[in-house]
Tab-separated table of C-alpha atoms in Angstrom:
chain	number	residue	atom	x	y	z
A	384	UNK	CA	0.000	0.000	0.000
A	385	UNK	CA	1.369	3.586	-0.958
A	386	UNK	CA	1.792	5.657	1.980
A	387	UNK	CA	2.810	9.468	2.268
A	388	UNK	CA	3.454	10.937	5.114
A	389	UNK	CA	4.456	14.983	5.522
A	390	UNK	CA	6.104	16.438	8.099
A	391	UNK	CA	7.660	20.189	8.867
A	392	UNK	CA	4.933	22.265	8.600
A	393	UNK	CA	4.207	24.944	11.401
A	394	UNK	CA	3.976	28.434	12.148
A	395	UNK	CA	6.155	30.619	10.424
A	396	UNK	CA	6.931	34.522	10.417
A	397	UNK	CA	6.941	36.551	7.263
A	398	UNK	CA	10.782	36.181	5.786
A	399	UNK	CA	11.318	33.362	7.612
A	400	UNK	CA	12.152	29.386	6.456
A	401	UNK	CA	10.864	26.518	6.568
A	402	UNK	CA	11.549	22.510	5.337
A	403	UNK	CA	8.935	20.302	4.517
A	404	UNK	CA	9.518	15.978	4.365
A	405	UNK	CA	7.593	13.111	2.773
A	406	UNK	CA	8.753	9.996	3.653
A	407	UNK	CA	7.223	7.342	1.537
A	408	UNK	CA	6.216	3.799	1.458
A	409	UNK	CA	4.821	1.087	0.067
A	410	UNK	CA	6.652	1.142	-3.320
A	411	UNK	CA	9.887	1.303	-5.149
A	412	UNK	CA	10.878	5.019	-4.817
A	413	UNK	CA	13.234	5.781	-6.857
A	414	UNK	CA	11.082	4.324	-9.770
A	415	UNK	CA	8.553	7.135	-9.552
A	416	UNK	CA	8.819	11.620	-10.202
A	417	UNK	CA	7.017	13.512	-6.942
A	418	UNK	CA	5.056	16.388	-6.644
A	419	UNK	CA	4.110	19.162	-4.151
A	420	UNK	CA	0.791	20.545	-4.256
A	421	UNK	CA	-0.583	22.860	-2.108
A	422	UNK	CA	-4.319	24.232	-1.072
A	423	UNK	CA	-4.857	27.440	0.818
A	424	UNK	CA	-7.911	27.389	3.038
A	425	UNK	CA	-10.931	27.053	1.366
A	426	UNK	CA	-9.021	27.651	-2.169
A	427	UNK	CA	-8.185	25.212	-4.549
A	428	UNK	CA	-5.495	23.038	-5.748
A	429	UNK	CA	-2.108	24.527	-6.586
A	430	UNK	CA	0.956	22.807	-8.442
A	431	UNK	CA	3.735	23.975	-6.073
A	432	UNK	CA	6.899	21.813	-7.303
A	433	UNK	CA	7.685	18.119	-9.235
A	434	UNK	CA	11.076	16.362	-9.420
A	435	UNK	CA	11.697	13.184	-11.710
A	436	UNK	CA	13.035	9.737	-10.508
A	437	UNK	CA	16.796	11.227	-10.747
A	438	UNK	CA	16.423	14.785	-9.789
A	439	UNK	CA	17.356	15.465	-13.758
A	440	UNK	CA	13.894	16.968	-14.397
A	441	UNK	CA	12.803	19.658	-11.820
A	442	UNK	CA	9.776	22.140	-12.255
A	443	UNK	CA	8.067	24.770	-9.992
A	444	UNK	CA	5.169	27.172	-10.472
A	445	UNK	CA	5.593	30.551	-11.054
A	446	UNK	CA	4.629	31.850	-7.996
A	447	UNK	CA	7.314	30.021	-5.787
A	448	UNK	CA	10.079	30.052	-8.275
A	449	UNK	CA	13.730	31.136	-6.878
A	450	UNK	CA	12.028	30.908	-2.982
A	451	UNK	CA	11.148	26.807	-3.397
A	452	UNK	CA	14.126	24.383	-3.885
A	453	UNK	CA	12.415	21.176	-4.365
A	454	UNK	CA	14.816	17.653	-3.746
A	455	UNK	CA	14.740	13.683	-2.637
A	456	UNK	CA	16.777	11.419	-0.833
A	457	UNK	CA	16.508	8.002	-2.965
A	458	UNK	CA	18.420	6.087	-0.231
A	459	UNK	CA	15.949	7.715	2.165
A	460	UNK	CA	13.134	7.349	0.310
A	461	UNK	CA	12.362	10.611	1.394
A	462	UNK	CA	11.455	14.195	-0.411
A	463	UNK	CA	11.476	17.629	0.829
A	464	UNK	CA	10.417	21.352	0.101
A	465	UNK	CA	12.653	23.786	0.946
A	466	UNK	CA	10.530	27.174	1.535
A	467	UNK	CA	12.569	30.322	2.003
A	468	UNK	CA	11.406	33.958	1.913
A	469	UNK	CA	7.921	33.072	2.982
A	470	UNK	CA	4.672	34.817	2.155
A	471	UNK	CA	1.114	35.244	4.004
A	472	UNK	CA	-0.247	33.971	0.448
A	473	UNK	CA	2.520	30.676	1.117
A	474	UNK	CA	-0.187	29.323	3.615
A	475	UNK	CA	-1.739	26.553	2.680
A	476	UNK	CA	-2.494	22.564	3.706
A	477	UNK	CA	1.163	21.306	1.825
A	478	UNK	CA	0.351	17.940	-0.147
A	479	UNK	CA	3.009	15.084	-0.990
A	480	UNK	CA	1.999	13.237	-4.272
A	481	UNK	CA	3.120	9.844	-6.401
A	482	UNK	CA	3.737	10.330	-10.022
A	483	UNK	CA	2.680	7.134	-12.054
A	484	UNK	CA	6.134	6.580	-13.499
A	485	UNK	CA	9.935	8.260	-13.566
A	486	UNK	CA	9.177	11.994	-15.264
A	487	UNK	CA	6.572	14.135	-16.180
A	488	UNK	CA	3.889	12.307	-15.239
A	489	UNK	CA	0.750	12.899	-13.744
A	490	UNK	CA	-0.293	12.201	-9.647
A	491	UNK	CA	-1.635	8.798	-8.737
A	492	UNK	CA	-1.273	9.124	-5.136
A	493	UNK	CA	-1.553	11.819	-2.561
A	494	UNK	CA	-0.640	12.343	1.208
A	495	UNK	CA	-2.545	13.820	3.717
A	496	UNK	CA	-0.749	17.000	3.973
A	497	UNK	CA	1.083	18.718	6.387
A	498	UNK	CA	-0.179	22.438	7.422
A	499	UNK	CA	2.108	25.784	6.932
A	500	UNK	CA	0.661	28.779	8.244
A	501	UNK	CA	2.843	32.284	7.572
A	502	UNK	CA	1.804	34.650	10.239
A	503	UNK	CA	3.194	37.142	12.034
B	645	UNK	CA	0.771	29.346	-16.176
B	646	UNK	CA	-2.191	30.228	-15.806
B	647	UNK	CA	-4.847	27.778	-14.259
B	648	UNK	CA	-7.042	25.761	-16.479
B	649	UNK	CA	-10.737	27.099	-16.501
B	650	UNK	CA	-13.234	24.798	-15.112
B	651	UNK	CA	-17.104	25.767	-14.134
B	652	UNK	CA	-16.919	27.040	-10.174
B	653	UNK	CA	-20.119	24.734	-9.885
B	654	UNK	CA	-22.331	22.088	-11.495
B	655	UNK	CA	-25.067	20.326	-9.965
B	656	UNK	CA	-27.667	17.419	-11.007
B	657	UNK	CA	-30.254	15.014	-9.424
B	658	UNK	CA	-29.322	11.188	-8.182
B	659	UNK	CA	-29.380	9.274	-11.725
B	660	UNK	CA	-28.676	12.062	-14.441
B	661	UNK	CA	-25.178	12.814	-16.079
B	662	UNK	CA	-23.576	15.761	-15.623
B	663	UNK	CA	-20.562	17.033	-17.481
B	664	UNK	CA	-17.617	19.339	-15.978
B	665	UNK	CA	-15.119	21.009	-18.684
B	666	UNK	CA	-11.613	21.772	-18.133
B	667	UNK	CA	-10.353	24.577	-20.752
B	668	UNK	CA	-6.635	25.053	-21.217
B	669	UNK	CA	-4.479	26.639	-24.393
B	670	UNK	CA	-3.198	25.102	-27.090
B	671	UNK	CA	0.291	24.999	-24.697
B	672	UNK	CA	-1.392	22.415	-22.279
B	673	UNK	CA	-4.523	20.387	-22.238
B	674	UNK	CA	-4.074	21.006	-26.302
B	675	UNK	CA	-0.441	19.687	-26.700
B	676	UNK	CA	-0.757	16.924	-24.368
B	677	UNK	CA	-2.340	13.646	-23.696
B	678	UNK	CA	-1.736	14.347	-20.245
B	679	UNK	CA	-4.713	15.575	-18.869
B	680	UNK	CA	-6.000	13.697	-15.388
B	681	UNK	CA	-8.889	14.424	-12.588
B	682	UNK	CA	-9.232	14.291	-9.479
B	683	UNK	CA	-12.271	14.425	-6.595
B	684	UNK	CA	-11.665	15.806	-3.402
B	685	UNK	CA	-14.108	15.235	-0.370
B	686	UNK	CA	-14.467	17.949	2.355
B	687	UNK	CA	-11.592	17.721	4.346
B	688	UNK	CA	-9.715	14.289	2.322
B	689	UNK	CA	-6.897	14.074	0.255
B	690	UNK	CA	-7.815	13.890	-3.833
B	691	UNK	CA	-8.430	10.990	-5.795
B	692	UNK	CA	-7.277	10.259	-9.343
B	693	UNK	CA	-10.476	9.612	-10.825
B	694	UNK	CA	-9.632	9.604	-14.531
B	695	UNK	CA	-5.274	9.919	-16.188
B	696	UNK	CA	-4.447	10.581	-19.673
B	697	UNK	CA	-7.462	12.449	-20.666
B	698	UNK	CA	-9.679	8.788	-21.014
B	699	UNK	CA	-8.540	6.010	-19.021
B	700	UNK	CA	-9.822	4.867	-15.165
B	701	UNK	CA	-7.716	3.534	-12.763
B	702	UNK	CA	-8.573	0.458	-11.227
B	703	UNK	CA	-11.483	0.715	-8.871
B	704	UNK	CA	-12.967	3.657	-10.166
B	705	UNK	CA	-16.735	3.034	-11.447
B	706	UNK	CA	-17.127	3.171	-15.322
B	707	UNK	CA	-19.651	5.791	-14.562
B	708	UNK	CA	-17.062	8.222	-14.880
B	709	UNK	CA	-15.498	9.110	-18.232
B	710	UNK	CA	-13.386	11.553	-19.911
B	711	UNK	CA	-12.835	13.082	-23.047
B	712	UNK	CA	-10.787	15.968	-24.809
B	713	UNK	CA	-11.641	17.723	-28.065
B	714	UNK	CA	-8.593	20.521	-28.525
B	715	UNK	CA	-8.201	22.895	-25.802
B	716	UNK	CA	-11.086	21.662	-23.790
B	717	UNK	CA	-10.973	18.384	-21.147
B	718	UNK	CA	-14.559	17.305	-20.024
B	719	UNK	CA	-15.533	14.953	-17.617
B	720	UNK	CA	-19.096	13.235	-17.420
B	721	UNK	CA	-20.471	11.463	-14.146
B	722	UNK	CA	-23.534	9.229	-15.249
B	723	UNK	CA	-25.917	7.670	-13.219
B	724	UNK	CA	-25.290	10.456	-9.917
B	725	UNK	CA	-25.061	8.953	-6.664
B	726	UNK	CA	-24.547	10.629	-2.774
B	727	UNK	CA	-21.412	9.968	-3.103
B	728	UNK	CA	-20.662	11.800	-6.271
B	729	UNK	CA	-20.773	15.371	-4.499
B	730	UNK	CA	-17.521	16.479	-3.997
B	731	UNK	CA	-15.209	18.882	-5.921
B	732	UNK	CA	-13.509	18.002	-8.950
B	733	UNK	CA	-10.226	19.316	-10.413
B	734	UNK	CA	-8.646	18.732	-13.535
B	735	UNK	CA	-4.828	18.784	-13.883
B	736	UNK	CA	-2.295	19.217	-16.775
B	737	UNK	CA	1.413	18.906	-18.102
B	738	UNK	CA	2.253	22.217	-19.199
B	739	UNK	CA	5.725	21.723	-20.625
B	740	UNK	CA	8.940	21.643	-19.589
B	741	UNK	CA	8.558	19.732	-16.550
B	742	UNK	CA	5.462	21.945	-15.121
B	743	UNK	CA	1.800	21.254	-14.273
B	744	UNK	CA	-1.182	23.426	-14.050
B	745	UNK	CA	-4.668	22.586	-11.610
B	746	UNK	CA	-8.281	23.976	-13.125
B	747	UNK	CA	-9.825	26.162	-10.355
B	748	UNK	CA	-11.989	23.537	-8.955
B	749	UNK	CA	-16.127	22.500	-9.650
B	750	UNK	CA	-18.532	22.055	-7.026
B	751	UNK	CA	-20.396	19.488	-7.659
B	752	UNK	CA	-24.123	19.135	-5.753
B	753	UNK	CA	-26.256	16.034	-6.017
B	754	UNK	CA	-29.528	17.498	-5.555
């Protein structure tokens, strides 16, 4: 069974940083691209980040570009959001997704999300 | 990228069809077979409902379907049940490793 589980979130100041992890499970990691995808409260879904099987292939959305560094540990099968320079608009319920193969390819599986709230 | 335009709400009765669209640009949901959507109950994680603009992953009922005719993505929900309500979203490759969400569709079983 695929399992997802985020971690990091938190309050955060204006300016401030923060990391986000999803350690998954329940399948062969380093065989499958991950996404981030957020959803401010009572908003919709937002693309935030995705990162291919290797790390080769590496996109973000506009609106988080040069403040997101998206990466994965294979070995760990762990990945993480690094979120610097953060934003009231930044809060939002922070979702870890499967891709269904190695790159540029769509979400089969999702977390349960971890919450970042940017507050001061 | 700009989010994919999808109907803020849509609503039918328990056994009718209902469609939602998803419109893109010729950049996305037009340049790709990539098109996939999800449903999202209050307070749950989405659910890939329907990948690659037509297909159903296992386990989802074959009263959902999807189609794409150029720009546009549209997905159909026959035979409306309860469980049906929820809010849809349709999601697309955008090119060089990005990805683009529609806004989001209400959907109400009345």
């Amino acid at each position: 069974e695929v399992q997802l589980v985020e971690s990091g979130g938190g309050l955060v100041q204006p300016g401030r940083s923060l990391r986000l992890s999803c350690a998954a499970s329940g399948f062969t990691f380093d065989d499958y691209a991950m996404h981030w995808v957020r959803q401010a409260p009572g908003k919709g879904l937002e693309w935030v980040s995705g990162i291919s099987w290797s790390s080769g292939s590496i996109g973000y959305a506009d609106s988080v570009k040069g403040r997101f560094t998206i990466s994965r540990d294979n070995a760990k099968n762990s990945l993480y959001l690094q979120m610097n320079s953060l934003r009231a608009e930044d809060t939002a319920l922070y979702y870890c997704a499967k891709s269904d193969c190695g790159a540029d390819c769509l979400i089969d599986y999702w977390g349960q999300g971890t919450l970042v709230a940017v507050s001061s | 990228q700009s989010a994919l335009t999808q109907p803020a709400s849509v609503s039918g009765s328990p056994g009718q069809s209902i469609t939602i669209s998803c419109t893109g640009t010729s950049s996305d949901v037009g340049s790709y077979n990539l098109v996939s959507w999800y449903r999202q109950h209050p307070g749950k994680a989405p659910k890939l409902m329907i990948y690659e603009g037509s297909k159903r992953p296992s386990g989802v009922s074959n009263r959902f379907s999807g189609s794409k005719s150029g720009n546009t993505a549209s997905l159909t929900i026959s035979g409306l049940q309860a469980e049906d309500e929820a809010d849809y979203y349709c999601f697309s490759y955008v090119g060089s490793s990005t990805w683009v969400f529609g806004g989001g569709t209400k959907l109400t079983v009345l």
